[in-house]
Short mmCIF file of C-alpha atoms in Angstrom, two decimals:
data_model
loop_
_atom_site.label_atom_id
_atom_site.label_comp_id
_atom_site.label_asym_id
_atom_site.label_seq_id
_atom_site.Cartn_x
_atom_site.Cartn_y
_atom_site.Cartn_z
CA MET X 1 -20.25 4.07 -8.61
CA LYS X 2 -19.44 2.25 -5.41
CA SER X 3 -17.54 4.35 -2.90
CA LEU X 4 -14.17 3.02 -1.76
CA TYR X 5 -15.11 4.10 1.76
CA ARG X 6 -18.34 2.08 1.67
CA ARG X 7 -16.64 -0.92 0.09
CA GLN X 8 -13.82 -0.97 2.63
CA PHE X 9 -16.22 -0.44 5.54
CA VAL X 10 -18.49 -3.26 4.36
CA ILE X 11 -15.54 -5.62 3.94
CA MET X 12 -14.12 -4.84 7.37
CA ALA X 13 -17.52 -4.98 9.04
CA GLY X 14 -18.33 -8.26 7.30
CA MET X 15 -15.06 -9.80 8.41
CA ILE X 16 -15.67 -8.70 12.00
CA LEU X 17 -19.23 -10.05 11.98
CA ILE X 18 -18.21 -13.38 10.47
CA SER X 19 -15.35 -13.71 12.96
CA PHE X 20 -17.64 -13.02 15.90
CA ALA X 21 -20.33 -15.32 14.51
CA LEU X 22 -17.86 -18.21 14.22
CA LEU X 23 -16.37 -17.44 17.62
CA GLY X 24 -19.82 -17.13 19.17
CA ALA X 25 -21.01 -20.39 17.64
CA ALA X 26 -17.94 -22.19 18.92
CA PHE X 27 -18.27 -20.64 22.38
CA ILE X 28 -21.99 -21.42 22.64
CA THR X 29 -21.53 -25.01 21.52
CA LEU X 30 -18.58 -25.73 23.78
CA SER X 31 -19.97 -23.92 26.84
CA TYR X 32 -23.39 -25.55 26.49
CA GLN X 33 -21.93 -29.00 26.09
CA TYR X 34 -19.58 -28.45 29.03
CA THR X 35 -22.34 -27.08 31.31
CA VAL X 36 -24.85 -29.81 30.48
CA ARG X 37 -22.23 -32.55 30.72
CA GLU X 38 -21.05 -31.29 34.10
CA LYS X 39 -24.64 -31.17 35.40
CA ARG X 40 -25.42 -34.66 34.13
CA GLN X 41 -22.25 -36.09 35.61
CA SER X 42 -23.03 -34.38 38.91
CA MET X 43 -26.57 -35.86 38.97
CA SER X 44 -25.30 -39.33 38.07
CA HIS X 45 -22.67 -39.06 40.79
CA ILE X 46 -25.29 -38.03 43.37
CA ALA X 47 -27.54 -40.90 42.30
CA ALA X 48 -24.65 -43.33 42.77
CA ASN X 49 -23.84 -41.93 46.21
CA VAL X 50 -27.44 -42.18 47.33
CA ALA X 51 -27.58 -45.75 46.01
CA ASP X 52 -24.41 -46.68 47.90
CA TYR X 53 -25.70 -45.11 51.08
CA THR X 54 -29.03 -46.85 50.69
CA ALA X 55 -27.27 -50.18 50.20
CA THR X 56 -25.21 -49.47 53.32
CA ILE X 57 -28.37 -48.77 55.28
CA PHE X 58 -29.85 -52.13 54.28
CA THR X 59 -26.57 -53.91 54.94
CA SER X 60 -26.47 -52.40 58.45
CA GLU X 61 -29.97 -53.79 59.02
CA LEU X 62 -31.37 -50.27 59.49
CA ILE X 63 -34.74 -49.27 58.12
CA ALA X 64 -34.90 -46.78 55.26
CA ARG X 65 -36.95 -44.40 57.34
CA ASP X 66 -34.24 -44.05 59.96
CA GLN X 67 -33.65 -40.39 60.84
CA TYR X 68 -30.18 -40.42 59.30
CA PHE X 69 -31.36 -41.66 55.96
CA PRO X 70 -33.96 -38.92 55.25
CA ARG X 71 -31.49 -36.29 56.40
CA TYR X 72 -28.84 -37.61 54.02
CA VAL X 73 -31.23 -37.83 51.09
CA THR X 74 -32.49 -34.29 51.74
CA SER X 75 -28.95 -32.89 51.92
CA MET X 76 -28.05 -34.58 48.63
CA ALA X 77 -31.16 -33.21 46.95
CA GLN X 78 -30.36 -29.76 48.26
CA ALA X 79 -26.77 -29.98 47.02
CA ALA X 80 -27.90 -31.07 43.57
CA ASP X 81 -30.88 -28.68 43.46
CA ALA X 82 -32.88 -31.67 42.24
CA TYR X 83 -35.47 -34.22 43.24
CA VAL X 84 -34.13 -37.47 44.75
CA MET X 85 -36.46 -40.47 44.63
CA ILE X 86 -35.95 -43.93 46.18
CA CYS X 87 -37.94 -46.72 44.54
CA THR X 88 -38.41 -50.40 44.90
CA THR X 89 -37.35 -52.70 42.12
CA ASN X 90 -40.85 -52.62 40.66
CA GLY X 91 -40.71 -48.79 40.44
CA GLN X 92 -42.85 -47.82 43.44
CA ILE X 93 -41.60 -44.59 44.98
CA PHE X 94 -41.47 -44.98 48.75
CA TYR X 95 -39.35 -41.93 49.62
CA SER X 96 -38.41 -38.64 47.88
CA SER X 97 -37.06 -35.19 48.68
CA ASP X 98 -36.62 -31.89 46.83
CA GLY X 99 -34.00 -30.53 49.25
CA GLN X 100 -36.56 -28.62 51.26
CA HIS X 101 -39.22 -31.17 52.04
CA SER X 102 -39.41 -34.92 52.25
CA TYR X 103 -42.25 -37.02 50.91
CA THR X 104 -43.45 -40.61 51.32
CA PRO X 105 -45.89 -40.84 48.41
CA ALA X 106 -48.21 -43.75 48.10
CA ASP X 107 -49.12 -45.52 44.90
CA TYR X 108 -46.67 -43.52 42.76
CA TYR X 109 -44.65 -45.57 40.32
CA ALA X 110 -41.82 -44.70 37.98
CA PRO X 111 -42.57 -45.44 34.31
CA GLU X 112 -42.12 -49.11 33.51
CA ALA X 113 -39.82 -48.39 30.54
CA MET X 114 -37.45 -46.38 32.73
CA VAL X 115 -37.41 -49.11 35.39
CA GLN X 116 -36.82 -51.85 32.82
CA GLN X 117 -33.92 -49.94 31.18
CA LEU X 118 -32.40 -49.18 34.56
CA LEU X 119 -32.52 -52.82 35.67
CA GLU X 120 -31.06 -54.01 32.36
CA THR X 121 -28.27 -51.49 31.94
CA GLY X 122 -27.64 -50.37 35.53
CA SER X 123 -28.04 -46.64 34.69
CA TYR X 124 -30.46 -44.26 33.05
CA GLU X 125 -30.23 -40.74 31.60
CA GLY X 126 -33.02 -38.96 29.80
CA VAL X 127 -35.72 -36.31 29.84
CA SER X 128 -39.12 -37.30 31.25
CA ASN X 129 -42.00 -36.15 33.45
CA MET X 130 -41.84 -39.49 35.31
CA GLY X 131 -45.23 -40.68 34.09
CA GLY X 132 -47.04 -37.46 35.03
CA LEU X 133 -45.38 -37.11 38.43
CA PHE X 134 -44.03 -33.71 37.32
CA SER X 135 -45.87 -31.05 35.37
CA GLU X 136 -42.90 -30.52 33.02
CA ARG X 137 -40.22 -32.66 31.54
CA LEU X 138 -37.09 -32.89 33.69
CA PHE X 139 -33.68 -34.38 33.16
CA VAL X 140 -33.55 -37.68 35.02
CA ALA X 141 -30.50 -39.73 36.02
CA GLY X 142 -30.97 -43.13 37.65
CA THR X 143 -28.96 -45.95 39.11
CA VAL X 144 -29.62 -49.34 40.78
CA VAL X 145 -29.26 -50.00 44.52
CA THR X 146 -27.45 -53.32 44.73
CA LEU X 147 -26.72 -55.57 47.64
CA ASN X 148 -23.90 -58.05 47.42
CA THR X 149 -24.94 -61.56 48.56
CA LEU X 150 -22.75 -64.55 49.15
CA GLU X 151 -23.79 -67.71 47.31
CA PHE X 152 -22.17 -71.13 46.97
CA GLN X 153 -21.98 -72.53 43.48
CA THR X 154 -20.27 -75.84 42.74
CA GLY X 155 -18.57 -75.75 46.10
CA GLN X 156 -17.25 -72.17 45.69
CA ALA X 157 -18.39 -68.93 47.38
CA VAL X 158 -19.49 -66.34 44.82
CA ILE X 159 -20.48 -62.74 45.60
CA THR X 160 -23.49 -61.81 43.49
CA PRO X 161 -24.92 -58.26 43.33
CA ARG X 162 -28.68 -58.27 43.82
CA PRO X 163 -30.84 -55.22 43.00
CA ILE X 164 -32.89 -54.16 46.03
CA GLY X 165 -34.02 -50.73 44.85
CA LEU X 166 -33.73 -47.85 42.43
CA VAL X 167 -32.58 -44.23 42.80
CA PHE X 168 -33.73 -41.44 40.47
CA VAL X 169 -32.42 -37.85 40.50
CA ALA X 170 -34.50 -35.35 38.51
CA ALA X 171 -33.59 -31.71 37.86
CA GLU X 172 -35.19 -28.92 35.85
CA THR X 173 -33.48 -28.26 32.52
CA SER X 174 -33.56 -24.53 33.26
CA SER X 175 -31.27 -25.02 36.24
CA MET X 176 -28.89 -26.95 34.01
CA THR X 177 -28.57 -24.10 31.50
CA GLU X 178 -28.69 -21.20 33.97
CA LEU X 179 -24.90 -20.97 34.22
CA TRP X 180 -24.57 -21.38 30.48
CA ARG X 181 -27.03 -18.54 29.92
CA ALA X 182 -25.05 -16.34 32.27
CA PHE X 183 -21.88 -17.06 30.31
CA ALA X 184 -23.69 -16.48 27.03
CA SER X 185 -25.11 -13.15 28.26
CA ILE X 186 -21.66 -11.94 29.24
CA PHE X 187 -20.24 -13.06 25.90
CA PHE X 188 -22.97 -11.36 23.86
CA PHE X 189 -22.64 -8.14 25.86
CA ALA X 190 -18.88 -8.12 25.32
CA ALA X 191 -19.38 -8.98 21.63
CA VAL X 192 -21.80 -6.06 21.14
CA VAL X 193 -19.40 -3.62 22.82
CA VAL X 194 -16.44 -4.90 20.78
CA LEU X 195 -18.48 -4.78 17.56
CA CYS X 196 -19.52 -1.19 18.22
CA ILE X 197 -15.93 -0.19 18.90
CA ALA X 198 -14.77 -2.11 15.81
CA PHE X 199 -17.42 -0.50 13.59
CA ILE X 200 -16.57 2.98 14.84
CA THR X 201 -12.85 2.34 14.40
CA SER X 202 -13.44 0.86 10.95
CA SER X 203 -15.55 3.84 9.92
CA VAL X 204 -12.98 6.35 11.16
CA THR X 205 -10.11 4.43 9.56
CA SER X 206 -11.93 4.08 6.23
CA HIS X 207 -12.83 7.76 6.24
CA ARG X 208 -9.25 8.71 7.08
CA GLN X 209 -7.98 6.62 4.19
CA THR X 210 -10.50 7.77 1.59
CA LYS X 211 -10.64 11.47 2.47
CA PRO X 212 -7.14 12.27 1.11
CA LEU X 213 -7.88 10.20 -2.01
CA LYS X 214 -10.96 12.33 -2.66
CA GLU X 215 -8.95 15.51 -2.11
CA ILE X 216 -6.20 14.33 -4.45
CA ALA X 217 -8.81 13.35 -7.08
CA GLU X 218 -10.45 16.77 -6.79
CA ALA X 219 -7.06 18.47 -7.06
CA ALA X 220 -6.28 16.36 -10.14
CA ARG X 221 -9.59 17.42 -11.75
CA LYS X 222 -8.87 21.08 -11.06
CA PHE X 223 -5.32 20.65 -12.35
CA GLY X 224 -6.69 19.05 -15.51
CA HIS X 225 -8.96 22.06 -16.02
CA GLY X 226 -5.99 24.41 -16.03
CA GLU X 227 -5.68 25.41 -12.36
CA LEU X 228 -1.93 24.74 -12.27
CA LYS X 229 -1.46 26.24 -8.80
CA VAL X 230 -3.57 23.57 -7.09
CA ARG X 231 -1.63 21.47 -4.58
CA VAL X 232 -2.57 18.86 -1.97
CA SER X 233 -1.74 20.14 1.51
CA GLY X 234 -2.16 18.89 5.06
CA TYR X 235 -0.45 15.52 4.60
CA GLU X 236 3.18 16.60 4.85
CA SER X 237 3.58 14.96 8.26
CA ARG X 238 2.15 11.60 7.22
CA ARG X 239 4.75 8.92 6.60
CA ASP X 240 2.45 6.34 5.01
CA GLU X 241 1.33 5.61 1.45
CA VAL X 242 -1.14 8.51 1.50
CA GLY X 243 1.65 10.93 2.39
CA GLU X 244 3.78 9.48 -0.42
CA LEU X 245 0.86 9.82 -2.86
CA ALA X 246 0.25 13.45 -1.87
CA GLU X 247 3.96 14.21 -2.19
CA ALA X 248 4.12 12.46 -5.58
CA PHE X 249 1.09 14.43 -6.80
CA ASN X 250 2.60 17.73 -5.71
CA THR X 251 5.91 16.81 -7.34
CA MET X 252 4.10 15.90 -10.54
CA ALA X 253 2.09 19.13 -10.38
CA ASP X 254 5.28 21.18 -9.92
CA SER X 255 6.92 19.39 -12.83
CA LEU X 256 3.90 19.90 -15.09
CA ALA X 257 3.63 23.53 -14.06
CA GLN X 258 7.29 24.04 -14.90
CA SER X 259 6.80 22.23 -18.19
CA GLU X 260 3.83 24.46 -18.97
CA ALA X 261 5.89 27.52 -18.09
CA ARG X 262 8.71 26.30 -20.32
CA ARG X 263 6.22 25.58 -23.09
CA SER X 264 4.84 29.10 -22.85
CA GLU X 265 8.36 30.48 -22.80
CA PHE X 266 9.27 28.26 -25.76
CA ILE X 267 6.31 29.53 -27.77
CA ALA X 268 7.17 33.12 -26.88
CA ASN X 269 10.80 32.61 -27.84
CA VAL X 270 9.90 30.90 -31.12
CA SER X 271 7.48 33.70 -31.89
CA HIS X 272 10.18 36.25 -31.14
CA GLU X 273 12.84 34.45 -33.16
CA LEU X 274 10.50 34.00 -36.12
CA LYS X 275 8.98 37.46 -35.94
CA THR X 276 12.29 39.34 -36.08
CA PRO X 277 13.63 37.98 -39.42
CA MET X 278 10.15 37.80 -40.95
CA THR X 279 9.51 41.47 -40.06
CA THR X 280 12.86 42.44 -41.50
CA ILE X 281 12.28 40.46 -44.69
CA ALA X 282 8.73 41.80 -45.15
CA GLY X 283 9.75 45.40 -44.44
CA PHE X 284 12.68 45.49 -46.83
CA ALA X 285 10.80 43.57 -49.53
CA ASP X 286 7.88 46.02 -49.33
CA GLY X 287 10.35 48.94 -49.42
CA ILE X 288 11.93 47.61 -52.61
CA LEU X 289 8.56 46.90 -54.22
CA ASP X 290 6.95 50.26 -53.48
CA GLY X 291 10.12 52.24 -54.32
CA THR X 292 10.75 53.55 -50.81
CA ILE X 293 14.27 52.13 -50.94
CA PRO X 294 16.40 53.76 -53.65
CA ARG X 295 17.43 51.51 -56.50
CA GLU X 296 21.12 51.97 -55.74
CA GLN X 297 20.58 50.56 -52.20
CA GLU X 298 18.43 47.59 -53.21
CA ARG X 299 21.41 45.24 -53.36
CA LYS X 300 22.36 46.13 -49.79
CA TYR X 301 18.87 45.40 -48.48
CA LEU X 302 18.56 42.28 -50.61
CA GLN X 303 21.70 40.97 -48.88
CA THR X 304 20.02 41.68 -45.52
CA ILE X 305 16.92 39.81 -46.69
CA SER X 306 19.13 36.88 -47.76
CA SER X 307 20.92 36.86 -44.40
CA GLU X 308 17.66 36.90 -42.45
CA THR X 309 16.27 34.16 -44.68
CA ARG X 310 19.28 31.95 -43.95
CA ARG X 311 18.94 32.66 -40.21
CA LEU X 312 15.29 31.70 -40.42
CA SER X 313 16.28 28.51 -42.22
CA ARG X 314 18.84 27.70 -39.53
CA LEU X 315 16.23 28.20 -36.85
CA VAL X 316 13.79 25.84 -38.56
CA ARG X 317 16.55 23.30 -39.13
CA ARG X 318 17.63 23.43 -35.48
CA MET X 319 14.03 22.99 -34.37
CA LEU X 320 13.67 19.97 -36.63
CA ASP X 321 16.89 18.52 -35.20
CA LEU X 322 15.58 19.13 -31.71
CA SER X 323 12.27 17.44 -32.56
CA ARG X 324 14.14 14.44 -33.93
CA LEU X 325 16.28 14.19 -30.80
CA GLN X 326 13.23 14.32 -28.54
CA SER X 327 11.21 11.88 -30.64
CA SER X 328 10.47 8.50 -29.09
CA GLU X 329 11.74 6.93 -32.31
CA ASN X 330 15.22 8.38 -31.73
CA ILE X 331 17.36 5.50 -30.48
CA THR X 332 20.97 6.33 -29.73
CA ALA X 333 23.37 3.98 -31.56
CA GLN X 334 26.08 2.47 -29.39
CA GLU X 335 29.42 2.23 -31.20
CA GLN X 336 33.07 2.43 -30.28
CA PHE X 337 34.92 5.49 -31.55
CA ASP X 338 37.88 7.69 -30.69
CA ILE X 339 36.69 10.89 -29.04
CA SER X 340 40.09 12.56 -29.60
CA GLU X 341 39.75 12.00 -33.34
CA ILE X 342 36.21 13.47 -33.30
CA MET X 343 37.46 16.60 -31.50
CA LEU X 344 40.32 17.12 -33.96
CA ARG X 345 38.02 16.61 -36.93
CA VAL X 346 35.56 19.22 -35.64
CA LEU X 347 38.44 21.56 -34.84
CA VAL X 348 39.65 21.37 -38.45
CA SER X 349 36.12 22.07 -39.75
CA LEU X 350 36.05 25.28 -37.68
CA GLU X 351 39.50 26.46 -38.75
CA ASN X 352 38.20 29.46 -40.71
CA LYS X 353 36.19 30.72 -37.74
CA ILE X 354 39.18 30.25 -35.43
CA ASN X 355 41.44 32.19 -37.77
CA GLY X 356 38.78 34.85 -38.21
CA ARG X 357 38.96 35.68 -34.49
CA HIS X 358 42.76 35.20 -34.35
CA LEU X 359 42.56 32.50 -31.70
CA ASP X 360 45.28 30.14 -30.57
CA VAL X 361 44.39 26.50 -29.86
CA ASP X 362 45.77 24.56 -26.88
CA THR X 363 45.04 20.84 -27.15
CA GLU X 364 45.73 18.26 -24.44
CA LEU X 365 44.93 14.91 -26.02
CA PRO X 366 46.31 11.47 -25.05
CA GLU X 367 48.81 9.90 -27.44
CA THR X 368 46.72 6.70 -27.61
CA PRO X 369 43.15 6.59 -28.88
CA VAL X 370 40.43 7.19 -26.26
CA LEU X 371 37.67 4.74 -27.24
CA VAL X 372 34.20 5.50 -25.91
CA TRP X 373 30.66 4.22 -26.40
CA GLY X 374 28.00 6.32 -28.10
CA ASP X 375 26.56 7.65 -31.34
CA PRO X 376 29.50 9.16 -33.29
CA ASP X 377 27.28 11.51 -35.32
CA ALA X 378 25.47 12.80 -32.23
CA ILE X 379 28.69 13.30 -30.27
CA THR X 380 30.16 15.09 -33.28
CA GLN X 381 27.20 17.48 -33.07
CA VAL X 382 27.93 18.00 -29.36
CA CYS X 383 31.60 18.79 -30.02
CA TYR X 384 30.71 21.11 -32.90
CA ASN X 385 28.14 23.07 -30.89
CA LEU X 386 30.49 23.46 -27.90
CA LEU X 387 33.48 24.52 -29.99
CA ASP X 388 31.39 26.85 -32.15
CA ASN X 389 29.94 28.42 -29.00
CA ALA X 390 33.42 28.78 -27.47
CA ILE X 391 34.78 30.46 -30.63
CA LYS X 392 31.80 32.78 -30.86
CA PHE X 393 32.21 34.16 -27.32
CA SER X 394 36.01 34.19 -27.13
CA THR X 395 37.85 37.48 -27.01
CA GLU X 396 39.95 37.98 -30.13
CA GLY X 397 43.57 36.92 -29.74
CA THR X 398 42.92 34.61 -26.75
CA THR X 399 43.46 30.86 -26.49
CA LEU X 400 40.90 28.14 -27.11
CA GLY X 401 41.51 25.04 -24.97
CA ILE X 402 40.59 21.38 -25.62
CA ARG X 403 41.36 18.49 -23.28
CA VAL X 404 40.40 14.79 -23.13
CA THR X 405 41.11 12.91 -19.87
CA PRO X 406 40.27 9.21 -19.29
CA ARG X 407 39.53 8.59 -15.61
CA GLY X 408 37.51 6.04 -13.63
CA GLY X 409 35.72 4.41 -16.56
CA LYS X 410 34.79 7.78 -18.08
CA ALA X 411 36.33 10.12 -20.63
CA TYR X 412 36.13 13.76 -19.53
CA VAL X 413 36.07 16.18 -22.48
CA LEU X 414 36.76 19.85 -21.72
CA VAL X 415 36.25 22.90 -23.96
CA ARG X 416 37.62 26.20 -22.59
CA ASN X 417 37.49 29.77 -23.90
CA THR X 418 38.42 33.21 -22.56
CA GLY X 419 35.91 36.03 -22.77
CA GLU X 420 33.41 37.70 -20.51
CA THR X 421 32.54 35.93 -17.24
CA ILE X 422 29.06 34.43 -17.22
CA PRO X 423 27.13 35.49 -14.08
CA PRO X 424 26.36 32.60 -11.67
CA GLU X 425 22.61 33.07 -12.10
CA GLU X 426 23.03 32.61 -15.86
CA LEU X 427 25.00 29.33 -15.63
CA THR X 428 21.94 27.24 -14.74
CA LEU X 429 20.00 28.71 -17.67
CA LEU X 430 22.57 28.15 -20.42
CA PHE X 431 21.08 24.79 -21.46
CA ASP X 432 17.48 26.07 -21.68
CA ARG X 433 15.79 26.40 -25.04
CA PHE X 434 16.26 29.80 -26.71
CA HIS X 435 18.20 31.14 -23.76
CA LYS X 436 20.40 34.02 -24.86
CA THR X 437 21.68 36.91 -22.78
CA ASP X 438 20.88 40.43 -23.88
CA ARG X 439 24.52 40.80 -24.95
CA SER X 440 24.30 37.75 -27.16
CA ARG X 441 21.06 38.90 -28.72
CA SER X 442 22.62 42.14 -29.81
CA GLU X 443 26.00 40.81 -30.90
CA ASP X 444 25.21 37.24 -31.99
CA ARG X 445 22.79 37.61 -34.87
CA GLU X 446 23.70 34.14 -36.13
CA GLY X 447 22.66 32.18 -33.00
CA VAL X 448 19.17 30.92 -32.30
CA GLY X 449 19.65 29.76 -28.67
CA LEU X 450 19.24 26.04 -29.29
CA GLY X 451 22.85 24.85 -29.57
CA LEU X 452 23.50 24.15 -25.88
CA TYR X 453 20.01 22.74 -25.39
CA ILE X 454 20.71 20.24 -28.19
CA VAL X 455 24.01 19.36 -26.46
CA LYS X 456 22.18 18.71 -23.20
CA THR X 457 19.53 16.62 -24.96
CA ILE X 458 22.07 14.44 -26.81
CA LEU X 459 24.14 13.78 -23.68
CA GLY X 460 20.97 13.06 -21.74
CA SER X 461 20.01 10.37 -24.27
CA HIS X 462 23.49 8.88 -23.69
CA ARG X 463 22.93 9.07 -19.91
CA GLU X 464 25.94 11.34 -19.60
CA ASN X 465 26.45 14.67 -17.81
CA ILE X 466 27.72 18.13 -18.75
CA THR X 467 28.82 20.90 -16.39
CA VAL X 468 29.89 24.52 -16.87
CA THR X 469 32.00 26.91 -14.82
CA SER X 470 32.92 30.55 -15.44
CA ALA X 471 35.36 32.62 -13.40
CA ASP X 472 37.79 35.45 -14.20
CA GLY X 473 36.73 35.43 -17.86
CA VAL X 474 37.50 31.71 -18.33
CA THR X 475 34.50 29.53 -19.18
CA GLU X 476 34.80 25.73 -19.25
CA PHE X 477 32.32 23.15 -20.48
CA THR X 478 33.03 19.52 -19.41
CA PHE X 479 31.03 16.48 -20.51
CA THR X 480 31.51 12.76 -19.92
CA LEU X 481 31.43 9.63 -22.09
CA THR X 482 31.68 6.00 -21.05
CA LEU X 483 34.99 4.35 -21.94
CA ALA X 484 34.79 1.30 -24.18
#
């Protein structure tokens, strides 16, 4: 498997190398061309100046070996760091200088091809050893020494340039590229330093980016193996994507840990709820079968067995309802219905229980229908569970309250009862699965602790909210529905 660190480092290093290669190639090409062109132009310019001065010497009727002429030629050769050669039109070199010494060679001729090209075109540029005059090939620039003569043609005076000599300037190619090499050396040194810094920075950056990913992956593996307390730490101060990933992982881990805790609690509660009636049923059935229970009391214990069987059936039915509500196939139907009518219908169905506890009913319902969106059957279940719960925990002879209030695009449905005050720490736990206070476990043998959880689940599927308050013995449940 290719490491993300290695892949990212190779990509960044490759991009840096390619960028510097392209930049270096462009710099080398441009600097070389500029340096060589400047040197060639300088040599051609010097050759032209020497030719002009030579022509001036001849025009002034001075001899070429006059003391001013050699001094001038030597100074020009020294300035150009090159050889300056003065030739006749047939190519014989009669004076030359290298900037340090002057020479008057005898029987040395410039190559005939160079002379011929110079006379035909008026200039020459090329690389040559001047027919063996030099031991190595030099860059040579040449020009023609011309003398303007006045001639009369068809009765008119015409100035005609006449070649009287040749000037060659020769320089070593190494001197031409010396400056370019200096520039190139500086560039390559700077490039190496920058590349080293870039590689180090790239390596550190890649390591910094991949290290937390490895830690998160290792934490995920441990979490998958059951170590639910594993968390990713040390990245709380980071405000980048890595910090967000670490925070998201920890949030996910906390959620899964809570889910696992709830699952364990759910299994324990189910086991407890199933074990109690099953133990009772088995104990009394065995007592009847083995004769431990007198025959005259069998009916009494058979009624207890029947009651526990029905409670066990209700528990299984509630769990099946809960499974259906949480199933991905459960799609809440959206219909218009009157929530006031639903509340009254449920209230009528619970009339016997209300009368059994001698409760009064205070209803505050609008005179006009309150149409809302939702699943009528599911909302009926919500109303039934809330009202049944309110009746169950109301003090006998108190008042049961129901109110529906349309406000701000929502219908607020309130169910109120008077009984014992629920402690604040218990309010947040009322909608948990199988949550029942110790008091309710002892007094409420009919409940299984799933009614309010089913209410919360149904309203959650409708994207609605439910709240609960309890003070001075008055407990109020309020849920919302969207007005149609």
